[in-house]
Coordinates of C-alpha atoms and ligand atoms in Angstrom, one line a residue:
M1 CA 20.1 8.1 -1.2
C2 CA 21.3 5.2 0.9
G3 CA 21.4 4.3 4.6
I4 CA 24.5 3.5 6.5
V5 CA 24.9 2.1 10.0
G6 CA 27.8 1.0 12.2
Y7 CA 28.5 -0.4 15.7
N8 CA 31.7 -0.8 17.7
G9 CA 31.3 -2.2 21.2
K10 CA 30.8 -5.3 23.5
N11 CA 28.0 -7.0 21.6
K12 CA 27.7 -9.0 18.4
A13 CA 27.7 -6.3 15.7
I14 CA 25.6 -8.2 13.1
D15 CA 22.3 -8.1 15.1
I16 CA 22.7 -4.3 15.5
L17 CA 23.6 -3.8 11.9
L18 CA 20.7 -5.8 10.5
S19 CA 18.1 -4.2 12.8
G20 CA 19.5 -0.8 12.0
L21 CA 19.4 -1.5 8.2
S22 CA 15.8 -2.7 8.5
K23 CA 15.0 0.7 10.1
L24 CA 16.8 2.5 7.3
E25 CA 15.3 0.6 4.4
Y26 CA 13.0 3.5 3.4
R27 CA 16.1 5.3 2.3
G28 CA 16.8 2.7 -0.5
Y29 CA 16.3 -1.0 -1.2
D30 CA 18.3 -1.8 -4.3
S31 CA 20.9 -3.9 -2.5
A32 CA 22.4 -4.3 1.0
G33 CA 25.6 -5.4 2.7
V34 CA 27.6 -5.6 5.9
A35 CA 31.3 -5.9 6.9
V36 CA 32.0 -7.5 10.3
V37 CA 35.4 -7.6 11.9
D38 CA 36.3 -10.9 13.6
N39 CA 39.7 -12.5 12.8
E40 CA 39.4 -10.8 9.4
I41 CA 36.9 -8.5 7.8
D42 CA 33.9 -10.5 6.5
V43 CA 31.9 -8.8 3.8
I44 CA 28.5 -10.1 2.8
K45 CA 26.4 -8.4 0.2
S46 CA 23.1 -9.1 -1.7
K47 CA 20.9 -7.6 -4.3
G48 CA 17.4 -6.3 -3.3
K49 CA 15.9 -5.9 0.1
I50 CA 17.4 -6.6 3.5
I51 CA 15.5 -9.8 3.7
N52 CA 17.8 -11.2 1.0
L53 CA 20.9 -10.3 3.0
K54 CA 19.4 -11.8 6.2
E55 CA 18.8 -15.0 4.2
K56 CA 22.5 -15.1 3.2
I57 CA 23.7 -14.4 6.8
K58 CA 21.5 -16.7 8.7
D59 CA 23.8 -19.7 8.7
L60 CA 27.1 -17.7 9.1
D61 CA 28.9 -17.4 12.4
L62 CA 29.6 -13.7 12.6
F63 CA 30.7 -13.0 16.2
G64 CA 32.6 -9.8 15.6
T65 CA 31.8 -6.8 17.7
T66 CA 32.8 -4.2 15.1
G67 CA 30.9 -3.7 11.9
I68 CA 29.4 -1.4 9.3
G69 CA 26.3 -1.8 7.0
H70 CA 24.6 -0.3 4.1
T71 CA 21.3 -0.3 2.2
R72 CA 21.4 1.2 -1.3
W73 CA 19.5 3.5 -3.5
A74 CA 21.3 3.1 -6.8
T75 CA 22.9 6.2 -8.4
H76 CA 26.1 5.0 -10.1
G77 CA 25.8 1.4 -11.4
E78 CA 22.7 -0.7 -11.6
P79 CA 21.3 -2.5 -8.6
S80 CA 23.5 -5.6 -8.3
E81 CA 25.6 -7.6 -5.8
N82 CA 28.8 -6.3 -7.4
N83 CA 27.7 -2.7 -7.0
A84 CA 26.4 -3.3 -3.4
H85 CA 28.3 -1.8 -0.5
P86 CA 30.6 -2.3 1.5
H87 CA 33.3 -1.6 -1.1
I88 CA 36.9 -2.6 -0.6
S89 CA 40.1 -1.1 -1.8
N90 CA 42.2 -3.2 -4.1
D91 CA 44.1 -5.1 -1.4
G92 CA 41.5 -4.9 1.3
T93 CA 43.2 -2.3 3.4
V94 CA 40.1 -0.1 3.3
T95 CA 36.5 -1.3 3.6
L96 CA 33.7 1.3 3.5
V97 CA 30.1 2.1 3.2
H98 CA 28.9 5.5 1.7
N99 CA 25.8 7.6 1.4
G100 CA 26.1 10.4 -1.2
I101 CA 27.7 11.0 -4.6
I102 CA 31.4 11.5 -5.5
E103 CA 31.0 14.0 -8.4
N104 CA 34.7 13.8 -9.6
Y105 CA 34.9 10.0 -9.4
Q106 CA 35.9 9.6 -13.1
E107 CA 38.8 12.0 -12.7
L108 CA 39.9 10.2 -9.6
T109 CA 39.5 6.8 -11.3
E110 CA 42.0 7.9 -14.1
K111 CA 44.4 9.2 -11.4
L112 CA 44.2 5.9 -9.5
K113 CA 44.5 3.8 -12.6
K114 CA 47.9 5.6 -13.3
H115 CA 48.9 4.2 -9.9
G116 CA 47.9 0.7 -10.8
Y117 CA 44.5 0.5 -9.1
T118 CA 41.8 -1.6 -10.8
F119 CA 38.0 -1.5 -10.3
Y120 CA 35.4 -4.3 -10.1
S121 CA 32.2 -2.2 -9.9
Q122 CA 30.6 0.8 -11.6
T123 CA 30.3 2.7 -8.4
D124 CA 31.7 6.1 -7.3
T125 CA 32.1 4.6 -3.8
E126 CA 34.7 2.0 -4.8
V127 CA 36.8 5.0 -6.0
L128 CA 36.4 6.6 -2.6
A129 CA 37.7 3.4 -0.9
N130 CA 40.8 3.4 -3.2
I131 CA 41.5 7.1 -2.9
I132 CA 41.6 6.8 0.9
D133 CA 43.8 3.7 0.4
Y134 CA 46.1 5.8 -1.9
Y135 CA 46.6 8.6 0.6
Y136 CA 46.9 6.1 3.5
K137 CA 49.8 4.3 1.8
K138 CA 51.4 7.4 0.2
Y139 CA 51.8 9.5 3.4
K140 CA 51.7 6.7 6.1
M141 CA 50.2 9.2 8.5
G142 CA 47.4 7.0 9.7
P143 CA 43.6 7.0 9.1
I144 CA 42.7 10.6 10.0
D145 CA 45.4 12.0 7.6
A146 CA 44.2 9.8 4.8
I147 CA 40.6 10.7 5.4
N148 CA 41.3 14.4 5.6
R149 CA 43.4 14.4 2.4
T150 CA 40.5 12.5 0.7
M151 CA 38.0 15.1 1.9
V152 CA 40.1 17.9 0.4
R153 CA 40.4 15.9 -2.9
V154 CA 36.9 14.6 -3.5
R155 CA 33.9 16.7 -4.7
G156 CA 30.3 15.8 -3.9
S157 CA 28.3 14.6 -0.9
Y158 CA 29.2 11.8 1.5
A159 CA 28.6 10.3 4.9
C160 CA 30.9 7.3 5.0
A161 CA 32.1 4.7 7.5
V162 CA 35.5 3.2 7.1
I163 CA 37.3 0.2 8.6
F164 CA 41.1 0.1 8.1
K165 CA 42.5 -3.5 8.2
D166 CA 45.4 -2.2 10.4
Y167 CA 42.9 -0.7 12.9
P168 CA 40.3 -3.5 13.3
D169 CA 38.9 -2.1 16.6
E170 CA 38.0 1.3 15.2
I171 CA 35.4 2.7 12.8
W172 CA 36.2 6.0 11.1
V173 CA 33.5 8.3 9.8
A174 CA 33.5 11.5 7.8
R175 CA 30.7 13.7 6.3
K176 CA 29.9 16.4 3.9
D177 CA 26.2 17.3 3.1
S178 CA 24.9 13.7 3.7
P179 CA 23.3 13.1 7.1
L180 CA 25.2 11.2 9.9
I181 CA 24.6 10.8 13.6
I182 CA 26.8 9.2 16.1
G183 CA 25.5 7.5 19.2
T184 CA 27.0 6.3 22.5
S185 CA 25.8 3.9 25.2
K186 CA 27.4 1.8 27.9
D187 CA 27.6 -1.0 25.3
G188 CA 29.5 0.9 22.7
T189 CA 29.4 3.5 19.9
Y190 CA 27.0 3.7 17.0
L191 CA 26.7 5.6 13.7
A192 CA 23.7 5.9 11.4
S193 CA 22.1 8.0 8.6
D194 CA 19.0 8.5 10.7
V195 CA 17.8 8.3 14.2
P196 CA 15.4 5.2 14.0
A197 CA 18.4 2.9 13.2
I198 CA 19.9 3.3 16.6
L199 CA 17.0 4.5 18.8
E200 CA 16.6 1.0 20.2
Y201 CA 20.1 1.3 21.7
T202 CA 20.6 4.9 22.7
K203 CA 19.1 8.4 22.7
N204 CA 22.4 10.1 23.2
V205 CA 23.8 11.4 20.0
Y206 CA 26.3 13.7 18.4
Y207 CA 26.0 15.6 15.2
I208 CA 29.2 16.2 13.2
D209 CA 29.4 19.2 10.8
N210 CA 30.5 19.2 7.2
L211 CA 34.1 18.2 6.6
E212 CA 34.5 16.8 10.1
A213 CA 35.5 13.2 10.9
A214 CA 35.4 10.9 14.0
C215 CA 36.9 7.7 15.3
L216 CA 34.4 5.4 17.0
K217 CA 36.2 3.3 19.6
K218 CA 34.5 0.6 21.7
D219 CA 34.0 3.0 24.6
K220 CA 34.3 6.6 23.2
V221 CA 34.3 8.8 20.1
I222 CA 37.0 11.2 19.1
F223 CA 36.2 14.0 16.8
Y224 CA 38.5 15.7 14.3
D225 CA 38.5 18.8 12.1
L226 CA 40.0 19.0 8.7
N227 CA 43.4 19.9 10.1
G228 CA 43.4 16.7 12.1
D229 CA 43.0 18.5 15.4
V230 CA 40.8 16.9 18.0
I231 CA 37.6 18.9 18.6
E232 CA 34.8 18.8 21.2
K233 CA 31.1 18.0 20.2
E234 CA 28.0 18.5 22.3
L235 CA 26.0 15.4 23.3
K236 CA 22.3 15.7 22.5
T237 CA 19.3 13.7 23.6
I238 CA 16.7 12.5 21.1
E239 CA 13.0 13.1 22.1
W240 CA 11.5 10.4 19.9
D241 CA 10.8 6.9 21.3
I242 CA 11.4 3.5 19.7
S243 CA 7.6 2.7 19.3
S244 CA 7.4 5.5 16.7
S245 CA 9.7 3.5 14.4
E246 CA 7.7 0.3 14.8
K247 CA 4.5 -0.7 13.0
E248 CA 2.6 -1.4 16.2
G249 CA 0.2 -3.9 14.6
Y250 CA -0.6 -1.8 11.5
E251 CA 0.0 -3.6 8.2
H252 CA 2.1 -0.7 6.9
F253 CA 3.9 2.3 8.3
M254 CA 1.9 4.5 5.9
I255 CA -1.5 3.6 7.4
K256 CA -0.1 3.8 10.9
E257 CA 1.2 7.3 10.2
I258 CA -2.1 8.3 8.7
H259 CA -3.8 7.3 11.9
E260 CA -1.2 9.3 13.9
Q261 CA -2.2 12.6 12.3
P262 CA -4.8 13.8 14.9
D263 CA -2.1 13.3 17.6
V264 CA 0.8 14.9 15.8
I265 CA -1.3 17.8 14.6
K266 CA -2.4 18.5 18.2
K267 CA 1.2 18.2 19.4
T268 CA 2.4 20.7 16.7
I269 CA -0.3 23.2 17.5
N270 CA 0.4 22.9 21.3
N271 CA 4.0 23.5 20.7
Y272 CA 3.4 27.0 19.4
V273 CA -0.1 28.0 20.9
S274 CA -1.0 28.5 24.5
N275 CA -4.1 30.4 25.7
N276 CA -5.1 31.2 22.1
I277 CA -1.8 33.0 21.5
I278 CA 0.8 32.0 19.0
D279 CA 4.3 32.1 20.4
F280 CA 7.3 31.8 18.1
A281 CA 9.8 32.9 20.9
K282 CA 11.6 29.6 20.8
T283 CA 12.4 30.2 17.1
N284 CA 13.6 33.9 17.4
L285 CA 11.1 34.7 14.7
T286 CA 10.2 38.0 16.4
E287 CA 7.6 40.5 15.6
D288 CA 10.3 42.9 14.3
I289 CA 11.5 40.3 11.8
L290 CA 7.9 39.5 10.7
K291 CA 7.1 43.2 10.3
D292 CA 9.9 43.8 7.8
I293 CA 9.0 40.9 5.5
D294 CA 7.8 42.3 2.2
Q295 CA 8.0 39.2 0.0
I296 CA 8.0 35.5 0.7
Y297 CA 9.4 32.7 -1.4
I298 CA 8.5 29.1 -0.6
V299 CA 10.9 26.5 -1.9
A300 CA 10.7 22.7 -1.5
C301 CA 10.5 19.3 -3.2
G302 CA 7.8 16.7 -3.7
S303 CA 4.9 16.8 -1.2
A304 CA 6.6 19.6 0.8
Y305 CA 6.2 21.7 -2.4
H306 CA 2.5 21.0 -2.4
V307 CA 2.4 22.4 1.2
G308 CA 3.8 25.5 -0.4
V309 CA 1.1 25.6 -3.1
C310 CA -1.6 25.5 -0.4
E311 CA 0.2 28.1 1.8
Q312 CA 0.6 30.6 -1.1
Y313 CA -3.1 31.0 -1.2
I314 CA -3.5 31.3 2.5
I315 CA -0.5 33.6 3.3
E316 CA -1.4 36.0 0.4
D317 CA -5.1 36.1 1.3
L318 CA -4.5 36.6 5.0
T319 CA -1.4 38.9 5.0
R320 CA -1.4 40.6 1.5
V321 CA 2.3 39.8 1.3
P322 CA 3.2 38.4 -2.2
V323 CA 4.3 34.7 -2.1
R324 CA 6.4 33.1 -4.9
L325 CA 6.9 29.4 -5.2
D326 CA 9.5 27.1 -6.7
V327 CA 10.6 23.5 -6.7
A328 CA 14.1 23.5 -5.1
S329 CA 15.8 21.9 -8.1
E330 CA 14.7 24.9 -10.3
F331 CA 15.3 27.6 -7.6
R332 CA 18.9 26.7 -7.0
Y333 CA 19.9 27.3 -10.6
K334 CA 17.6 30.1 -11.7
H335 CA 19.5 33.0 -10.1
P336 CA 16.3 34.1 -8.2
I337 CA 15.7 37.9 -7.8
L338 CA 15.3 38.3 -4.0
S339 CA 14.4 41.6 -2.3
K340 CA 16.2 42.8 0.8
N341 CA 13.4 41.9 3.1
E342 CA 12.5 38.7 1.4
L343 CA 11.9 35.6 3.5
V344 CA 12.7 32.3 1.8
I345 CA 10.9 29.4 3.5
I346 CA 12.3 26.0 2.9
V347 CA 9.9 23.1 3.7
S348 CA 11.4 19.7 4.2
Q349 CA 10.4 16.6 6.3
S350 CA 13.9 15.2 6.5
G351 CA 15.8 18.5 6.4
E352 CA 18.3 16.7 4.3
T353 CA 16.9 16.8 0.7
A354 CA 19.9 17.9 -1.4
D355 CA 18.0 20.3 -3.7
S356 CA 16.3 22.0 -0.8
L357 CA 19.6 22.3 1.2
A358 CA 21.2 23.9 -1.9
A359 CA 18.3 26.2 -2.3
L360 CA 18.7 27.3 1.3
R361 CA 22.4 28.1 0.8
E362 CA 21.6 29.9 -2.5
A363 CA 19.0 32.1 -0.7
K364 CA 21.5 32.9 2.1
E365 CA 24.1 33.7 -0.5
L366 CA 21.7 36.2 -2.1
G367 CA 21.1 37.9 1.3
A368 CA 17.6 36.7 2.0
K369 CA 16.4 35.7 5.5
T370 CA 15.7 31.9 5.6
L371 CA 13.1 30.0 7.6
A372 CA 13.1 26.2 7.7
V373 CA 10.0 24.2 8.3
V374 CA 11.5 20.8 9.2
N375 CA 10.6 17.6 11.0
V376 CA 14.1 16.2 11.9
V377 CA 15.9 17.9 14.8
G378 CA 19.5 18.6 14.0
S379 CA 19.2 18.0 10.3
S380 CA 21.3 20.1 7.9
I381 CA 18.5 22.4 6.8
A382 CA 17.5 23.1 10.4
R383 CA 21.1 23.8 11.4
E384 CA 21.9 26.1 8.5
A385 CA 18.6 28.2 8.3
D386 CA 18.3 31.5 10.1
Y387 CA 15.0 30.5 11.8
V388 CA 13.4 27.0 12.3
L389 CA 9.8 26.0 12.9
Y390 CA 9.9 22.4 13.8
T391 CA 6.9 20.1 12.9
L392 CA 6.3 17.5 15.6
A393 CA 5.3 14.6 13.4
G394 CA 7.9 12.2 15.0
P395 CA 9.9 9.8 12.8
E396 CA 8.2 9.2 9.4
I397 CA 9.1 5.9 8.0
A398 CA 6.8 5.4 5.0
V399 CA 8.4 6.9 1.8
A400 CA 5.1 8.6 0.9
T401 CA 4.7 11.4 3.4
T402 CA 1.4 11.9 5.3
K403 CA 1.7 13.0 8.9
A404 CA 4.7 15.3 8.2
F405 CA 2.7 16.9 5.4
S406 CA -0.2 17.6 7.8
T407 CA 2.1 19.2 10.4
Q408 CA 3.8 21.3 7.8
L409 CA 0.4 22.7 6.8
I410 CA -0.3 23.6 10.5
V411 CA 3.0 25.3 11.1
L412 CA 2.5 27.5 8.0
Y413 CA -1.1 28.3 9.0
L414 CA 0.4 29.5 12.3
F415 CA 3.0 31.5 10.5
A416 CA 0.4 33.1 8.2
I417 CA -1.9 34.1 11.1
E418 CA 1.0 35.5 13.1
L419 CA 2.2 37.5 10.1
A420 CA -1.3 38.8 9.4
K421 CA -1.6 40.0 13.0
T422 CA 1.8 41.7 12.8
K423 CA 0.9 43.3 9.4
G424 CA -2.5 44.3 10.8
T425 CA -4.4 42.6 8.1
I426 CA -6.5 40.8 10.7
D427 CA -7.9 42.0 14.0
D428 CA -7.7 40.3 17.4
K429 CA -11.2 38.8 17.0
K430 CA -10.2 37.1 13.7
Y431 CA -6.9 36.1 15.1
K432 CA -8.6 34.2 18.0
E433 CA -11.3 32.8 15.8
L434 CA -8.7 31.3 13.4
I435 CA -6.7 29.7 16.3
T436 CA -9.9 28.4 18.0
E437 CA -11.0 26.7 14.7
M438 CA -7.5 25.4 14.1
E439 CA -7.5 23.7 17.4
C440 CA -10.6 21.7 16.2
I441 CA -8.7 20.2 13.3
P442 CA -7.3 17.1 15.2
D443 CA -10.9 16.0 16.2
K444 CA -12.2 16.7 12.7
V445 CA -9.4 14.6 11.2
Q446 CA -10.2 11.8 13.8
S447 CA -13.9 11.9 12.7
I448 CA -12.9 11.4 9.1
L449 CA -10.8 8.4 10.1
D450 CA -13.6 7.1 12.2
N451 CA -16.5 7.6 9.7
E452 CA -15.1 7.4 6.2
I453 CA -12.4 4.7 6.1
N454 CA -14.9 1.8 5.2
N455 CA -16.5 4.0 2.5
I456 CA -13.0 4.9 1.1
Q457 CA -11.8 1.2 1.2
K458 CA -15.0 0.2 -0.8
I459 CA -14.5 3.0 -3.3
S460 CA -10.7 2.1 -3.7
S461 CA -11.4 -1.5 -4.5
E462 CA -13.5 -0.3 -7.5
F463 CA -10.4 1.5 -9.0
A464 CA -7.6 -1.1 -8.4
S465 CA -7.3 -1.5 -12.1
A466 CA -7.6 2.1 -13.1
K467 CA -5.1 3.2 -15.8
D468 CA -5.4 6.9 -15.4
A469 CA -6.8 9.4 -12.9
F470 CA -7.4 13.1 -12.7
Y471 CA -7.8 15.2 -9.6
I472 CA -9.5 18.6 -10.0
G473 CA -10.4 21.5 -7.8
R474 CA -10.2 25.3 -7.6
G475 CA -8.1 27.4 -5.3
L476 CA -7.1 25.5 -2.2
D477 CA -8.9 22.5 -3.6
Y478 CA -6.7 22.5 -6.6
A479 CA -3.6 22.9 -4.4
I480 CA -4.5 19.8 -2.4
S481 CA -5.5 17.9 -5.5
L482 CA -1.8 18.1 -6.5
E483 CA -0.9 16.2 -3.3
G484 CA -3.8 13.7 -3.8
S485 CA -2.6 12.9 -7.3
L486 CA 1.0 12.5 -6.2
K487 CA 0.0 10.1 -3.4
L488 CA -1.8 7.9 -5.9
K489 CA 1.1 8.0 -8.4
E490 CA 3.8 7.4 -5.7
I491 CA 2.4 4.2 -4.3
S492 CA 0.0 2.7 -6.8
Y493 CA 2.0 3.5 -10.0
I494 CA -1.3 4.7 -11.7
H495 CA -0.7 7.6 -14.1
S496 CA -2.4 10.6 -12.4
E497 CA -2.6 14.3 -12.9
A498 CA -4.0 17.2 -10.9
Y499 CA -5.7 20.1 -12.7
A500 CA -7.1 23.5 -11.9
A501 CA -10.8 22.6 -12.6
G502 CA -11.3 25.6 -14.9
E503 CA -8.2 24.7 -16.9
L504 CA -9.4 21.2 -17.9
K505 CA -11.5 22.4 -20.9
H506 CA -8.4 24.0 -22.4
G507 CA -7.0 20.7 -23.6
T508 CA -6.8 17.8 -21.1
I509 CA -10.6 17.1 -21.1
S510 CA -9.8 15.4 -24.4
L511 CA -8.4 12.5 -22.2
I512 CA -11.7 12.0 -20.4
E513 CA -13.6 9.0 -21.7
D514 CA -15.9 6.3 -20.3
N515 CA -15.0 5.3 -16.8
T516 CA -12.0 7.6 -16.5
L517 CA -11.4 8.1 -12.8
V518 CA -11.9 11.8 -11.8
V519 CA -11.5 12.9 -8.1
G520 CA -13.2 16.3 -7.5
V521 CA -12.2 18.2 -4.3
V522 CA -15.0 20.8 -3.6
T523 CA -14.9 22.8 -0.3
Q524 CA -14.4 26.5 -1.2
E525 CA -17.8 28.2 -0.6
D526 CA -17.1 31.1 -2.9
I527 CA -16.2 29.0 -6.0
Y528 CA -17.7 25.5 -5.5
E529 CA -20.4 26.0 -8.1
K530 CA -17.7 26.6 -10.7
T531 CA -16.0 23.3 -9.7
I532 CA -19.4 21.5 -9.9
S533 CA -20.0 22.7 -13.4
N534 CA -16.5 21.5 -14.4
L535 CA -17.3 18.1 -12.9
V536 CA -20.6 18.0 -14.8
E537 CA -18.6 18.6 -18.0
V538 CA -16.3 15.7 -17.1
K539 CA -19.2 13.5 -16.2
S540 CA -20.9 14.2 -19.6
R541 CA -17.8 12.7 -21.3
G542 CA -18.0 9.5 -19.3
G543 CA -15.8 10.4 -16.3
Y544 CA -16.4 8.4 -13.0
I545 CA -16.5 11.0 -10.3
I546 CA -15.3 10.6 -6.7
T547 CA -16.0 13.8 -4.7
V548 CA -14.4 14.9 -1.5
S549 CA -16.5 17.7 0.0
S550 CA -18.1 19.0 3.2
D551 CA -21.8 18.6 4.0
N552 CA -22.7 22.2 3.0
I553 CA -21.8 21.5 -0.6
P554 CA -24.7 20.2 -2.8
I555 CA -22.6 17.6 -4.6
D556 CA -25.0 14.6 -5.0
K557 CA -26.0 15.2 -8.6
V558 CA -22.5 15.0 -9.9
S559 CA -20.9 12.5 -7.6
N560 CA -20.7 8.7 -8.3
Y561 CA -18.9 8.2 -5.0
K562 CA -19.1 10.8 -2.2
I563 CA -16.6 11.2 0.6
T564 CA -17.8 13.7 3.2
I565 CA -15.6 15.7 5.5
P566 CA -16.5 18.1 8.4
E567 CA -16.9 21.8 7.7
T568 CA -14.1 24.2 8.8
N569 CA -12.6 27.6 8.0
K570 CA -11.9 27.9 4.3
Y571 CA -8.1 28.2 4.9
F572 CA -8.0 24.9 6.9
Y573 CA -9.8 22.5 4.4
P574 CA -6.4 21.1 3.0
S575 CA -5.9 19.5 6.5
L576 CA -9.2 17.7 6.1
T577 CA -9.4 17.0 2.4
V578 CA -5.9 15.5 2.3
I579 CA -6.9 12.6 4.7
P580 CA -9.4 10.9 2.2
L581 CA -6.9 11.6 -0.6
Q582 CA -4.1 9.8 1.4
L583 CA -6.5 6.9 2.1
L584 CA -7.6 6.6 -1.5
G585 CA -4.0 6.3 -2.6
Y586 CA -3.2 3.9 0.2
Y587 CA -6.2 1.5 -0.3
I588 CA -5.9 1.5 -4.1
A589 CA -2.2 0.6 -3.8
V590 CA -3.0 -2.1 -1.2
S591 CA -5.7 -3.6 -3.5
R592 CA -3.0 -3.8 -6.2
G593 CA -0.8 -5.8 -3.8
L594 CA 2.0 -3.3 -3.8
D595 CA 4.7 -2.6 -1.2
V596 CA 3.1 0.7 0.0
D597 CA 5.9 1.7 2.4
K598 CA 8.7 1.2 -0.1
P599 CA 7.4 2.1 -3.5
R600 CA 9.7 1.3 -6.5
N601 CA 12.4 3.8 -7.5
L602 CA 11.6 6.2 -4.6
A603 CA 13.4 7.1 -1.4
K604 CA 12.3 8.9 1.7
S605 CA 14.4 12.0 1.0
V606 CA 16.9 12.4 -1.8
T607 CA 20.2 13.5 -0.4
V608 CA 21.9 13.5 -3.8
E609 CA 21.2 15.9 -6.7
Ligands
BG6_701 C1 10.8 12.5 -1.7 C2 9.8 11.8 -0.7 O1 12.0 11.7 -1.9 O2 11.2 13.7 -1.2 C3 8.6 12.7 -0.6 O3 9.5 10.5 -1.3 C4 9.0 14.1 -0.1 O4 7.7 12.1 0.2 C5 10.2 14.7 -0.9 O5 7.9 14.9 -0.1 C6 10.8 15.8 -0.2 O6 11.4 15.4 1.0 P1 11.6 16.3 2.2 O7 12.2 15.4 3.2 O8 12.5 17.4 1.8 O9 10.3 16.8 2.6

């Protein structure tokens, strides 16, 4: 998935484009480019990160006040200057940037070739520029007609910004499935794939729906539907502030966001709990709706899926309602069997991940109720789900999620407790006890950050050159081990696997040899002895053991490196154990000198299939 940005107003566009692209770089960093309208349309592109583009631009006089920009996550055509956006139609009539995938681009290429079009890149986006050009010239009905005919003709996902040579003071946008916001201020109009790109200039934004378009003039925005009729859109105000998309003195966004967890966990709890009572009124998730739920299906991708693995244990244990789980890319094509009173929960930080969005639509299609646990207000998944529980993590910039993960855990703890009360599987005393203990989580996370960081930094430096790692645990400890292992893989590129501790001896233990790094998560009082015996088995084959456990667990005899977390209720340990696991991944990656915020081949949320 890519990031697009645009500005049309009084000020120099290039500064706004470059600062916007820097804020969108977590969406892809294979190449970047801008188009700025002055006397003509100047297009500058470069391979790699924004810094390379800035280098190319620094000596150029780009005074234009209209422009569009792009940072790329390569899908069609390798990362190169030639495949970088903006792409231009054959004679320069159309210049555009695009986030998404044109699925029928080969068929369109053949059609256009029959009309004499030629192609310089391997991208689907160049085809989009030429098909708009084709309709623009064929029907001579102006930009909106050409864009609408194109939207009818192309298949796939797109958020695109287009400059027509004949209309140099206008930027045209259109979207289907890919995210796009439009901003306005007294200095002009803005477009971007995500809020942080324009937060510095405005908090006043519009969201356009699928198959809608808009024309950004210097002082206003005009919205169109697919018939070309002008439509009204509601102006919304963004809650987030600019500081949340700055590093504020931290070396990386990831470590900054790790330190923000006590605050955002507290904010998320307070958003739904007052006077020890959970209140979902804002979300219409009423008691009647909860009462009828007889099955739950949690569907997500990446780390969000690991939240689901944790919550399956908790929801089933607390409510006795069966919970199924799936990664979204499997769920959307497996024709799931859903019961009439099934609730499908989609967990997503961005609310734009293509597989999760498609899974939501599939669940609705099959008649299930849908609940979205989402961090980005106004995102597609939030807008299309029947019910939404927002997490209040604020903008998350680092590609590897941390604070959003922690707030997703909290929201689903609250959901589980409220459902258990509604189902009568817990009494009022237990209900209040759980909420009281949950409200202690922010301080307990803070104490881990205060007391264990130096220890974890020291341990991490020991494993900077590790080749393989195994994370093991049982129950909720196994569930959180999945996330710990992914964190290490994502940012340090060390091969890592998470295993249910009891499963190791049925094969994988053959991989354990001298100095193999094994991280054992041991918190669950009813089964910790089992996990310790599994760690003893690993140690006897040469494994080097890092343990994450609470004080009440007698771990010393098996642990080479001990990380201690405060005690809490058995259901809430994932919120505490994940912190040292995030820090381990972070400090090992830093000690390998890697770009922690923008790991290779990854993107913050994948809006293409
Ligand atoms: C990946 C991100 O692209 O998408 C992960 O790198 C994330 O951090 C996953 O967990 C799912 O994204 P989302 O936005 O749907 O939670």
